[in-house]
CSV table of C-alpha atoms in Angstrom, one decimal:
chain,number,residue,atom,x,y,z
A,1,SER,CA,-298.8,-73.9,83.4
A,2,THR,CA,-295.7,-73.4,85.7
A,3,ALA,CA,-295.1,-74.1,89.4
A,4,ALA,CA,-295.3,-71.2,91.8
A,5,THR,CA,-291.8,-72.1,93.1
A,6,ASP,CA,-290.2,-72.1,89.7
A,7,GLY,CA,-287.9,-69.1,89.8
A,8,GLY,CA,-286.7,-69.6,86.3
A,9,HIS,CA,-290.2,-68.9,84.9
A,10,ASP,CA,-290.5,-66.0,87.2
A,11,ALA,CA,-287.3,-64.5,85.8
A,12,GLU,CA,-288.4,-65.3,82.2
A,13,ALA,CA,-291.7,-63.4,82.7
A,14,GLU,CA,-289.9,-60.5,84.4
A,15,ALA,CA,-287.6,-60.2,81.4
A,16,LEU,CA,-290.4,-59.6,79.0
A,17,LEU,CA,-290.3,-55.9,79.5
A,18,THR,CA,-287.9,-53.2,80.8
A,19,ALA,CA,-288.2,-51.8,84.2
A,20,GLU,CA,-289.5,-48.5,82.7
A,21,GLU,CA,-292.2,-50.4,80.8
A,22,TRP,CA,-293.3,-52.4,83.9
A,23,ALA,CA,-293.5,-49.1,85.8
A,24,GLU,CA,-295.7,-47.5,83.2
A,25,LEU,CA,-298.0,-50.4,82.8
A,26,GLU,CA,-298.5,-50.6,86.6
A,27,THR,CA,-299.5,-46.9,86.9
A,28,MET,CA,-302.6,-46.3,88.9
A,29,ILE,CA,-305.0,-43.4,88.5
A,30,GLU,CA,-306.7,-41.7,91.4
A,31,ILE,CA,-310.5,-41.2,91.0
A,32,PRO,CA,-312.1,-38.8,93.5
A,33,ALA,CA,-315.1,-39.5,95.6
A,34,GLY,CA,-318.5,-38.1,94.7
A,35,PRO,CA,-321.9,-38.7,93.0
A,36,TYR,CA,-322.0,-40.3,89.6
A,37,ARG,CA,-324.8,-40.5,87.1
A,38,LEU,CA,-324.7,-44.2,85.9
A,39,GLY,CA,-326.6,-45.4,82.9
A,40,THR,CA,-328.5,-43.4,80.3
A,41,ASP,CA,-332.0,-42.1,79.4
A,42,MET,CA,-331.3,-42.0,75.7
A,43,ALA,CA,-334.3,-43.4,73.8
A,44,ARG,CA,-332.1,-45.5,71.4
A,45,ALA,CA,-330.1,-47.1,74.3
A,46,ASP,CA,-330.5,-50.7,75.1
A,47,LEU,CA,-333.1,-51.4,77.8
A,48,GLN,CA,-330.5,-52.8,80.2
A,49,ASN,CA,-328.6,-49.5,80.1
A,50,ARG,CA,-331.6,-47.5,81.4
A,51,PRO,CA,-332.5,-45.5,83.3
A,52,ALA,CA,-329.8,-43.0,84.4
A,53,HIS,CA,-329.5,-42.9,88.1
A,54,THR,CA,-327.2,-41.4,90.7
A,55,VAL,CA,-324.8,-43.5,92.7
A,56,GLU,CA,-322.4,-42.4,95.4
A,57,LEU,CA,-318.8,-43.5,95.0
A,58,GLY,CA,-315.9,-43.3,97.4
A,59,ALA,CA,-312.4,-42.4,96.2
A,60,TYR,CA,-310.6,-45.3,94.5
A,61,ARG,CA,-307.6,-46.0,92.2
A,62,ILE,CA,-307.9,-47.8,88.9
A,63,ALA,CA,-305.2,-49.2,86.6
A,64,LYS,CA,-304.2,-46.7,83.8
A,65,TYR,CA,-304.1,-49.6,81.3
A,66,PRO,CA,-305.9,-52.9,80.7
A,67,VAL,CA,-304.0,-55.9,82.0
A,68,THR,CA,-301.4,-56.9,79.4
A,69,ASN,CA,-300.2,-60.3,78.4
A,70,ALA,CA,-296.9,-59.6,80.0
A,71,GLN,CA,-298.5,-58.8,83.3
A,72,PHE,CA,-300.6,-61.9,83.2
A,73,ALA,CA,-297.5,-63.9,82.4
A,74,ARG,CA,-296.0,-62.9,85.7
A,75,TYR,CA,-299.1,-64.1,87.4
A,76,VAL,CA,-299.1,-67.4,85.6
A,77,ALA,CA,-295.4,-67.9,86.4
A,78,ALA,CA,-295.8,-67.0,90.1
A,79,THR,CA,-299.0,-69.1,90.8
A,80,GLY,CA,-299.1,-71.9,88.2
A,81,ALA,CA,-302.5,-70.5,86.9
A,82,GLN,CA,-303.7,-71.8,83.5
A,83,PRO,CA,-302.4,-69.5,80.7
A,84,PRO,CA,-304.8,-68.3,78.0
A,85,SER,CA,-305.6,-71.0,75.5
A,86,HIS,CA,-304.2,-69.1,72.5
A,87,TRP,CA,-300.8,-68.8,74.0
A,88,ARG,CA,-298.3,-71.2,72.3
A,89,GLU,CA,-297.1,-73.8,74.8
A,90,GLY,CA,-298.1,-71.5,77.6
A,91,ARG,CA,-296.1,-68.5,76.2
A,92,ILE,CA,-297.3,-65.2,74.8
A,93,PRO,CA,-297.3,-65.1,71.0
A,94,PRO,CA,-294.2,-62.9,69.9
A,95,GLY,CA,-294.9,-59.2,69.8
A,96,LEU,CA,-298.0,-59.3,71.9
A,97,GLU,CA,-296.4,-58.6,75.3
A,98,LYS,CA,-298.0,-55.2,75.7
A,99,HIS,CA,-301.3,-56.1,74.1
A,100,PRO,CA,-304.2,-56.7,76.5
A,101,VAL,CA,-304.6,-60.2,77.7
A,102,THR,CA,-307.7,-62.0,76.2
A,103,MET,CA,-309.4,-65.4,76.6
A,104,VAL,CA,-309.6,-64.9,80.4
A,105,SER,CA,-312.6,-65.9,82.4
A,106,TRP,CA,-314.1,-63.7,85.1
A,107,PHE,CA,-312.6,-66.0,87.8
A,108,HIS,CA,-309.1,-65.7,86.3
A,109,ALA,CA,-309.5,-61.9,86.1
A,110,ARG,CA,-310.6,-61.8,89.8
A,111,ASN,CA,-307.8,-64.1,90.9
A,112,TYR,CA,-305.2,-62.0,89.0
A,113,ALA,CA,-306.5,-58.9,90.6
A,114,GLU,CA,-306.2,-60.4,94.1
A,115,TRP,CA,-302.7,-61.7,93.4
A,116,ALA,CA,-301.7,-58.2,92.3
A,117,GLY,CA,-303.1,-56.8,95.6
A,118,MET,CA,-306.1,-55.2,93.9
A,119,ARG,CA,-309.7,-56.1,93.0
A,120,LEU,CA,-311.9,-55.8,90.0
A,121,PRO,CA,-313.7,-52.4,89.7
A,122,THR,CA,-317.4,-52.2,90.1
A,123,GLU,CA,-319.5,-51.3,87.1
A,124,ALA,CA,-320.0,-47.8,88.4
A,125,GLU,CA,-316.3,-47.3,89.1
A,126,TRP,CA,-315.4,-48.5,85.7
A,127,GLU,CA,-317.9,-46.3,83.9
A,128,ARG,CA,-316.9,-43.2,85.9
A,129,ALA,CA,-313.3,-43.7,85.1
A,130,ALA,CA,-314.2,-44.1,81.4
A,131,ARG,CA,-316.7,-41.2,81.0
A,132,GLY,CA,-315.3,-38.7,83.5
A,133,PRO,CA,-317.2,-36.3,85.8
A,134,ASP,CA,-319.3,-34.9,82.9
A,135,GLY,CA,-320.5,-38.3,81.7
A,136,TYR,CA,-319.1,-38.1,78.1
A,137,ARG,CA,-320.5,-40.6,75.6
A,138,TRP,CA,-316.9,-41.4,74.6
A,139,PRO,CA,-313.8,-41.1,76.9
A,140,TRP,CA,-312.6,-38.0,75.0
A,141,GLY,CA,-316.0,-36.3,74.5
A,142,ASN,CA,-319.4,-36.7,72.9
A,143,SER,CA,-318.4,-37.3,69.3
A,144,MET,CA,-317.1,-40.6,67.9
A,145,ASP,CA,-313.6,-40.3,66.5
A,146,PRO,CA,-312.2,-43.6,65.0
A,147,THR,CA,-308.6,-42.3,65.2
A,148,ARG,CA,-308.8,-42.3,69.0
A,149,LEU,CA,-309.5,-46.0,69.5
A,150,ASN,CA,-309.0,-49.5,68.2
A,151,THR,CA,-312.2,-50.6,66.5
A,152,TYR,CA,-312.3,-54.1,65.2
A,153,TYR,CA,-313.4,-53.2,61.7
A,154,ARG,CA,-310.7,-50.6,61.4
A,155,VAL,CA,-307.8,-52.5,63.0
A,156,GLY,CA,-308.8,-56.2,63.1
A,157,SER,CA,-306.8,-57.3,66.1
A,158,THR,CA,-305.7,-56.1,69.5
A,159,THR,CA,-303.2,-53.3,69.8
A,160,GLU,CA,-300.7,-52.2,72.4
A,161,VAL,CA,-302.4,-50.6,75.4
A,162,THR,CA,-300.2,-47.5,75.0
A,163,GLU,CA,-301.0,-47.0,71.3
A,164,PHE,CA,-304.1,-44.7,71.4
A,165,ALA,CA,-302.9,-41.9,73.7
A,166,THR,CA,-305.5,-39.5,72.4
A,167,GLY,CA,-308.2,-41.8,73.5
A,168,ALA,CA,-307.6,-41.3,77.2
A,169,SER,CA,-310.5,-40.6,79.5
A,170,PRO,CA,-310.8,-37.3,81.3
A,171,TYR,CA,-309.0,-39.0,84.2
A,172,GLY,CA,-306.2,-40.3,82.0
A,173,VAL,CA,-307.4,-44.0,81.8
A,174,MET,CA,-306.6,-45.7,78.6
A,175,ASP,CA,-308.5,-48.0,76.2
A,176,MET,CA,-311.8,-47.5,77.9
A,177,ALA,CA,-313.3,-47.6,74.4
A,178,GLY,CA,-312.1,-50.1,71.8
A,179,ASN,CA,-309.4,-52.8,71.9
A,180,VAL,CA,-311.0,-55.3,74.3
A,181,SER,CA,-313.9,-55.6,76.8
A,182,GLU,CA,-313.0,-55.8,80.5
A,183,TRP,CA,-314.5,-57.7,83.4
A,184,VAL,CA,-315.9,-55.9,86.4
A,185,GLU,CA,-317.0,-57.2,89.8
A,186,ASP,CA,-320.8,-56.9,89.5
A,187,ASP,CA,-323.4,-59.5,88.6
A,188,PHE,CA,-325.6,-58.5,85.6
A,189,LEU,CA,-328.5,-57.0,87.5
A,190,PRO,CA,-331.2,-54.5,86.5
A,191,TYR,CA,-330.8,-50.8,87.4
A,192,PRO,CA,-333.5,-49.4,89.7
A,193,ASP,CA,-336.8,-49.0,87.8
A,194,SER,CA,-335.2,-50.7,84.8
A,195,PRO,CA,-337.6,-51.2,81.8
A,196,ALA,CA,-335.7,-54.3,80.7
A,197,PRO,CA,-337.5,-57.7,81.0
A,198,THR,CA,-336.5,-59.8,84.0
A,199,HIS,CA,-335.4,-62.8,82.1
A,200,MET,CA,-332.6,-60.8,80.4
A,201,PHE,CA,-330.7,-60.7,83.7
A,202,PHE,CA,-330.4,-64.5,84.1
A,203,ALA,CA,-327.8,-66.6,82.4
A,204,SER,CA,-328.8,-69.3,79.9
A,205,MET,CA,-327.1,-72.6,79.0
A,206,PRO,CA,-327.1,-74.6,75.8
A,207,ALA,CA,-329.5,-77.6,75.7
A,208,ILE,CA,-328.3,-81.0,74.5
A,209,PRO,CA,-330.4,-82.0,71.4
A,210,GLU,CA,-332.6,-85.0,72.2
A,211,THR,CA,-332.1,-86.9,68.9
A,212,PRO,CA,-329.3,-87.4,66.4
A,213,ALA,CA,-331.5,-85.8,63.7
A,214,VAL,CA,-331.8,-82.6,65.7
A,215,ARG,CA,-328.1,-82.6,66.5
A,216,SER,CA,-327.3,-83.0,62.8
A,217,LEU,CA,-329.1,-79.6,62.2
A,218,ARG,CA,-326.5,-77.9,64.5
A,219,VAL,CA,-329.2,-75.6,65.8
A,220,ALA,CA,-328.4,-74.2,69.2
A,221,GLU,CA,-331.2,-73.9,71.8
A,222,PHE,CA,-330.5,-72.2,75.1
A,223,LEU,CA,-332.4,-72.8,78.3
A,224,PRO,CA,-332.9,-70.2,81.1
A,225,THR,CA,-331.2,-70.8,84.4
A,226,THR,CA,-331.3,-69.1,87.8
A,227,GLU,CA,-327.6,-68.2,87.6
A,228,ARG,CA,-326.4,-64.7,87.1
A,229,SER,CA,-323.9,-63.5,84.4
A,230,LYS,CA,-321.1,-61.1,85.1
A,231,VAL,CA,-320.7,-57.7,83.5
A,232,MET,CA,-318.2,-56.8,80.9
A,233,ARG,CA,-317.5,-53.2,79.9
């Protein structure tokens, strides 16, 4: 990591992109206030995604693109925060400057947002920005189109956040399907009248095997806790 007062590292991070690229990546999209139908009633949907229910949302702004490695590098340089573990000697692997940042905990994502003068979106805000006012199944409509998004089995790695322009949501937000998952503000909680079992909404932790014989089997056992998980979309 770097010191917050190290202007050299600040300048190095700033030089990763041109002024035009920085301006584009920092574009914000206006989402109007109004009711939104969150969740689904589809019979094949996972229990935790049911039922559909209406929530009222105020107007808000959301980043057009997922946070990139270059943007996160500016935060690391300015604050001394820990860089993602796969960066080489604390620096972005060459060519991945405009790829979405990965290997970031919820706490680091929240801290980055606060440093940037923003906050993480709520689950409902994220979903509305992705699905639009008509609640599409995919950002562009109700039919899957693998040419509009980065799917792991088709691409195999992250891609630049500007690559799939035809995958924009109705509001113009990018990469809301494919590429990477994104942290939101909310705890993982059941929707009203959820049919999902209660234990699903509590975090679990790995148990330490009691004997060397059990440890040698390398079988993971997880114990329930009273802690909550955070939501990724």
